[in-house]
Short mmCIF file of C-alpha atoms in Angstrom, two decimals:
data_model
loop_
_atom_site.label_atom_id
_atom_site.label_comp_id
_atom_site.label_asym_id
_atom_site.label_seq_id
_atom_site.Cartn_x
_atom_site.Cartn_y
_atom_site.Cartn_z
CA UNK A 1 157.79 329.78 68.69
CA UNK A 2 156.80 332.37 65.50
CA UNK A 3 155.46 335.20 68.05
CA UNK A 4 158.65 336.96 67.63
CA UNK A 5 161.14 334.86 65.85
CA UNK A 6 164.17 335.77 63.54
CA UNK A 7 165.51 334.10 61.38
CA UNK A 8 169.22 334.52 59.96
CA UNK A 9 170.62 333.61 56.75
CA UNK A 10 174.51 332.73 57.28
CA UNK A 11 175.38 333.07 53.86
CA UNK A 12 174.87 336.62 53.86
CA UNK A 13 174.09 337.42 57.70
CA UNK A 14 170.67 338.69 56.44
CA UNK A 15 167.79 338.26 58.95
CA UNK A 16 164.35 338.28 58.84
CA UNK A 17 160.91 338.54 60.94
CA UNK A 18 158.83 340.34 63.42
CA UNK A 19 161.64 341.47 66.04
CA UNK A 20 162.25 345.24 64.71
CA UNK A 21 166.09 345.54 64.52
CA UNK A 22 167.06 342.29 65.95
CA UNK A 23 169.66 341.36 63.38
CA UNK A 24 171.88 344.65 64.21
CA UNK A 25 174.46 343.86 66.38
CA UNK A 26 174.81 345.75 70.02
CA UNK A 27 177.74 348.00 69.38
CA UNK A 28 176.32 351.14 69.55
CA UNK A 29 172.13 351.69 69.62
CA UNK A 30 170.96 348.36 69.49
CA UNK A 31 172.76 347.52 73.04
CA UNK A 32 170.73 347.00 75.83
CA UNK A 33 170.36 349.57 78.88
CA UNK A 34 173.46 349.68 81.10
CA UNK A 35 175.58 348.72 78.10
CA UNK A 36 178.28 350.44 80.08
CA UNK A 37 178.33 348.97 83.04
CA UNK A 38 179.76 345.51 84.06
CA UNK A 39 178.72 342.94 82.98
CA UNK A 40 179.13 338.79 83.50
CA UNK A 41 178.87 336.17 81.03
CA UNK A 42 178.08 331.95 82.27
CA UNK A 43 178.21 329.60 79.21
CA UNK A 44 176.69 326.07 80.73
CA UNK A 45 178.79 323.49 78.43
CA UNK A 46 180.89 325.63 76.19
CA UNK A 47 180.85 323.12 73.46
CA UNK A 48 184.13 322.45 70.87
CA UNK A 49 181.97 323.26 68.07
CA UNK A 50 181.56 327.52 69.02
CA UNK A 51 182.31 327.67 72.57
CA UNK A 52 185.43 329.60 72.35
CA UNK A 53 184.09 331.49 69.70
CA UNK A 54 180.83 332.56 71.64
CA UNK A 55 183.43 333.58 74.31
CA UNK A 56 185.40 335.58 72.74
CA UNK A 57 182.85 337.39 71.25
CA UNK A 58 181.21 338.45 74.29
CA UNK A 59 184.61 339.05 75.62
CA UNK A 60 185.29 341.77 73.06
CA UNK A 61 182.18 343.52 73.94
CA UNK A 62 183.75 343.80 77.47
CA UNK A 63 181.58 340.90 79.68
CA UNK A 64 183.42 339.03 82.41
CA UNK A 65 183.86 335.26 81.67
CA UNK A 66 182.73 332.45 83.27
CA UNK A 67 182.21 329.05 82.29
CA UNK A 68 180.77 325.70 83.79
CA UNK A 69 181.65 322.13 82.84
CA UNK A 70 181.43 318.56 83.78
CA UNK A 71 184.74 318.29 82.24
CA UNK A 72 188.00 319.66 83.63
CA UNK A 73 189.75 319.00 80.71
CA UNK A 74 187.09 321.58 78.48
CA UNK A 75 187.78 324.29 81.33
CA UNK A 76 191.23 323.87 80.78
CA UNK A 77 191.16 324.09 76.71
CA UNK A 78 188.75 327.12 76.70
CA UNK A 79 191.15 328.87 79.44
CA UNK A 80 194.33 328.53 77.32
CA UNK A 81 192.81 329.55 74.59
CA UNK A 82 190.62 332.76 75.86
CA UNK A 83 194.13 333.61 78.28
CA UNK A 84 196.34 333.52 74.80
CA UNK A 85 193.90 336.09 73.75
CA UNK A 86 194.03 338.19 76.71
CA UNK A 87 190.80 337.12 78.20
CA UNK A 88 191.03 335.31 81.63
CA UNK A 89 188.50 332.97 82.31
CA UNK A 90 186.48 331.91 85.69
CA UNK A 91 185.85 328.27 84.96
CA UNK A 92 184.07 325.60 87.39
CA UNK A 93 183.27 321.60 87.17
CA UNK A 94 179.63 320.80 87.49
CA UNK A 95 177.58 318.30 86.62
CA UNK A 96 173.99 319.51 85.44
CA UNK A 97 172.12 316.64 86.97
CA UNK A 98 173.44 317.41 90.64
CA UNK A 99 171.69 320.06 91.34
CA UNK A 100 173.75 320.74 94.66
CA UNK A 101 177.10 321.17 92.79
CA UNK A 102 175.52 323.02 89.70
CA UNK A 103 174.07 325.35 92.33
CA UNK A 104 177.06 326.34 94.25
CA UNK A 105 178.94 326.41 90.86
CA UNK A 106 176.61 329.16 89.35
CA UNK A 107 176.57 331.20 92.09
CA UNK A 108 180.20 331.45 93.11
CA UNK A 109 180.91 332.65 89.26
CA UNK A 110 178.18 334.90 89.40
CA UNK A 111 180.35 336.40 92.45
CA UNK A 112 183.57 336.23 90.81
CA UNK A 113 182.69 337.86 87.69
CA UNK A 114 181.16 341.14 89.21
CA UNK A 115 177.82 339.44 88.99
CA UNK A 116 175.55 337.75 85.93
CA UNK A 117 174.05 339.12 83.33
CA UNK A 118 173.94 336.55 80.54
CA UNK A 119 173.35 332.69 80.98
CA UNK A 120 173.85 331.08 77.85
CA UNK A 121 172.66 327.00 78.41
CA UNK A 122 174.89 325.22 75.99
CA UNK A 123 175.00 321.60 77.72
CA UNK A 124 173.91 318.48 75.58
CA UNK A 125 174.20 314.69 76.22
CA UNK A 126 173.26 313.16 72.32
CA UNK A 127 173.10 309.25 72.75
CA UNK A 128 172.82 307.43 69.17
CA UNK A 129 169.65 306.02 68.58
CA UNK A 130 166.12 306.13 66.42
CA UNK A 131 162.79 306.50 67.86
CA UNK A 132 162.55 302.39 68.09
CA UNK A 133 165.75 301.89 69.19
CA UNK A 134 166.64 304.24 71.80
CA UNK A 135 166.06 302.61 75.17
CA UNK A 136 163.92 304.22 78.37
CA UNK A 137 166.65 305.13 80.48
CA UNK A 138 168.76 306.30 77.55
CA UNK A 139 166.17 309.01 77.12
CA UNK A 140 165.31 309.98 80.58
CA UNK A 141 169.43 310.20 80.68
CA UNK A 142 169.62 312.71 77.76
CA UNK A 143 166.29 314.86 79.35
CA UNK A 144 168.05 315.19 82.36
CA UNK A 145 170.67 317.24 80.87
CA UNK A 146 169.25 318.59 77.94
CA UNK A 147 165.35 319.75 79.50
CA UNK A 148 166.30 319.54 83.35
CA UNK A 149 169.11 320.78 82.99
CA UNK A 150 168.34 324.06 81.24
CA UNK A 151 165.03 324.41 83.69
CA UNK A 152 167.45 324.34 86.81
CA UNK A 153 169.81 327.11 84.97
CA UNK A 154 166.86 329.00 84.66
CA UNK A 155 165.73 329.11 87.70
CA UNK A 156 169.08 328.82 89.57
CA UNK A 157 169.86 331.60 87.17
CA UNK A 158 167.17 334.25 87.81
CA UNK A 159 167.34 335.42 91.09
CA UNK A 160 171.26 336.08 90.71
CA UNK A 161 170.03 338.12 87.41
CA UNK A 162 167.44 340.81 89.04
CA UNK A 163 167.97 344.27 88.61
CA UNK A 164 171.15 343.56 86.29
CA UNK A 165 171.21 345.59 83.21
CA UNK A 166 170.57 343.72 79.71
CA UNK A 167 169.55 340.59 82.07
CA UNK A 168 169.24 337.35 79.18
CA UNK A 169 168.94 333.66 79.02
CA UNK A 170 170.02 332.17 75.83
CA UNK A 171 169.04 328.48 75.57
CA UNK A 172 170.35 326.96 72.33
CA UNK A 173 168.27 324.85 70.53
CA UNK A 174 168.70 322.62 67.15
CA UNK A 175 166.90 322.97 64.13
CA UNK A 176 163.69 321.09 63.53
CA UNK A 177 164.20 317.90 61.87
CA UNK A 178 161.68 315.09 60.59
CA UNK A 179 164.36 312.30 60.58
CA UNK A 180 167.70 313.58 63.43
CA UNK A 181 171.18 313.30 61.93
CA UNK A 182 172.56 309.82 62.93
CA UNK A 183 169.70 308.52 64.68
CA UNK A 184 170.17 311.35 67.34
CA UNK A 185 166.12 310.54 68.04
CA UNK A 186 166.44 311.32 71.95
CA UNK A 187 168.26 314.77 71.41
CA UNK A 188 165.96 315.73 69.12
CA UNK A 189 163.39 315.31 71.50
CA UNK A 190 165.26 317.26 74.38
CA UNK A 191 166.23 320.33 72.34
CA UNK A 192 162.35 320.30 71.52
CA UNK A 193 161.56 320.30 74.61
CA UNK A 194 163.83 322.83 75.73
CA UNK A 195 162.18 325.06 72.90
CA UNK A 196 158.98 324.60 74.23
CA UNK A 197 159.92 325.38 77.68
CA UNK A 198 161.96 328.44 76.85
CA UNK A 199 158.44 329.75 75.86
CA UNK A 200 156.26 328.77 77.90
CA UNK A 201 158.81 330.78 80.49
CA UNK A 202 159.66 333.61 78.79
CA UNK A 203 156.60 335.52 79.97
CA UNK A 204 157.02 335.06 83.97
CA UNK A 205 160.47 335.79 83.00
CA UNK A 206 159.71 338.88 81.31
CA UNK A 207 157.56 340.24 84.29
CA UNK A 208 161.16 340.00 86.27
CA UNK A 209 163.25 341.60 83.47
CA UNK A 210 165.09 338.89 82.42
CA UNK A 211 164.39 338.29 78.88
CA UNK A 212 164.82 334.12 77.95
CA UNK A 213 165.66 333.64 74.07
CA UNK A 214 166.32 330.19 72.19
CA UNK A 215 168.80 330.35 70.02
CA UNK A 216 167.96 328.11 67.05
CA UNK A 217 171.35 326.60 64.91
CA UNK A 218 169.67 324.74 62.05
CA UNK A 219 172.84 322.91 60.96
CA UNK A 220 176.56 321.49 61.76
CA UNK A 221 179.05 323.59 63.32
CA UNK A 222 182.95 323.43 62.09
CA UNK A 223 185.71 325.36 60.39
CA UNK A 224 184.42 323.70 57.22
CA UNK A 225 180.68 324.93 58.00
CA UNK A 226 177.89 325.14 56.81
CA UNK A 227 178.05 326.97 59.90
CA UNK A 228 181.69 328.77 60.80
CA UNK A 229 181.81 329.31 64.84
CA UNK A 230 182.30 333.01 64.08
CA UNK A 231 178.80 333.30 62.18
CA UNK A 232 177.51 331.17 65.26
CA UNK A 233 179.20 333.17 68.01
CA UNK A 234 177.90 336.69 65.94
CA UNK A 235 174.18 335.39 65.93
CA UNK A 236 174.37 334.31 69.80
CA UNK A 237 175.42 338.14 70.81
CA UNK A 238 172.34 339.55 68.10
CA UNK A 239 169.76 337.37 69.96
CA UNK A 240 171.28 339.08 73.35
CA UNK A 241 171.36 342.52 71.83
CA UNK A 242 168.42 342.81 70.11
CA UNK A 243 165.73 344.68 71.34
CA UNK A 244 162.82 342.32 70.99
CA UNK A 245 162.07 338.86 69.51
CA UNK A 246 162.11 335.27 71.37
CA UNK A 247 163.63 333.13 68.74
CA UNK A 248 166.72 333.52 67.02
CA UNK A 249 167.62 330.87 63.73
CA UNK A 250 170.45 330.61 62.11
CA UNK A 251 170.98 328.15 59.08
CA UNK A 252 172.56 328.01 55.91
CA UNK A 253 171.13 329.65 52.98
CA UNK A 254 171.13 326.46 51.09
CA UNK A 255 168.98 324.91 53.83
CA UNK A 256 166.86 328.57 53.67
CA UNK A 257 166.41 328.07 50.03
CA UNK A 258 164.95 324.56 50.21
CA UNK A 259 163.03 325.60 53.18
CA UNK A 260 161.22 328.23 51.28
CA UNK A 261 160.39 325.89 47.72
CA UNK A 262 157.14 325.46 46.95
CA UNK A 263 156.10 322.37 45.61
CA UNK A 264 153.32 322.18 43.01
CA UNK A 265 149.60 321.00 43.66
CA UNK A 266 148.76 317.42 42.67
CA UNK A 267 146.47 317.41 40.28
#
């Protein structure tokens, strides 16, 4: 995951790496081709954390909104609060794991927003547990959303996506961790996975031009931060806009700062 990866500093919104221009944001010259046009928007699990955030942002840069949940209560809270800010919302209940539904349910927003050019996979299932704890069909529950899952929205995904201008899939991804917060062992190992498969795709994607991009957040997401949903929402439309790069990190400059010590030899 280094060929290409950037990595953002939310203290300052300072970025760094080997995509030229990637931490600009798309108003203007860093947009992609067909920045005019119309354009559609699917978040898969718009999550309390940014969701709304991540909407609205996209929704000020003019993309039609559509969102997917297993919930109809979360369609519900993200439509009140996008409609009190003007934008209306084209929501649908799906679970991830039926394949059937979650079919049908990306297609007929992809339809009802003017068609898709962005597919941001935000679903999760995290069940608590350590690496000698977790039980079997705890984990193949939690891969089934959070590695299945994103594979189907990839592939359900792409054919609706040919030919559309700026064509992205944004998979988000957590930060790499030696020890999970709260014994979170088995999404750990899904959002790892999900990393890995996001590039071992992005090539055959590429060939079709639909560029697929994991979007790494390296820490909690809240009001209080580290990470403010704003910051989050801001670094999810950069990874769309910029004009090259893979992998997209965001964490917060305390956690860069530690990241980046160098301890001493023994000696």
């Amino acid at each position: 995951m280094d060929n290409g990866a950037v990595t953002r500093d939310a203290a300052d919104g300072s970025a760094t790496g080997t995509a030229a221009g990637a931490a600009g944001t798309a108003t203007g010259a860093g947009a992609p081709a067909g920045v005019g046009a119309t354009r559609g928007l699917v978040v898969v699990g718009p999550g309390a954390a940014f969701g709304t955030a991540l909407l609205r942002r996209f929704a000020g840069e003019g993309f039609a909104l559509g969102v997917i949940s297993r919930s109809s209560d979360t369609i519900s809270r993200v439509s009140a609060e996008l409609g009190e800010a003007g934008y209306p919302i084209a929501g649908a209940v799906a679970d991830v794991t039926d394949q059937r539904a979650f079919s049908a349910a990306v297609s007929r927003l992809a339809a009802e927003i003017g068609g898709l050019n962005v597919l941001v996979y935000n679903a999760k299932l995290s069940i608590r547990g350590t690496a000698f704890s977790v039980r079997a069909d705890s984990m193949n529950q939690t891969l089934a959303v959070n590695v299945t899952g994103a594979l189907m929205s990839v592939q359900i995904a792409a054919p609706l996506m040919a030919d559309r201008p700026g064509a992205t899939i944004l998979l988000t991804v957590a930060g790499p961790r030696s020890e999970p917060a709260a014994g979170r062992f088995a999404l750990a190992v899904g959002k790892a996975g999900v990393a890995a498969m996001g590039e071992s795709m992005a090539p055959l994607l590429a060939a079709q031009g639909i560029r697929l991009r994991t979007v790494v957040i390296d820490g909690r997401v809240g009001p209080a931060g580290p990470l403010l949903p704003d910051a989050v929402a801001d670094h999810f439309f950069d990874a769309f806009a910029a004009p090259g790069g893979t992998a997209f990190r965001l964490a917060p400059a305390a956690r860069r700062r530690r990241a980046n010590t160098q301890l001493p030899l023994e000696v």
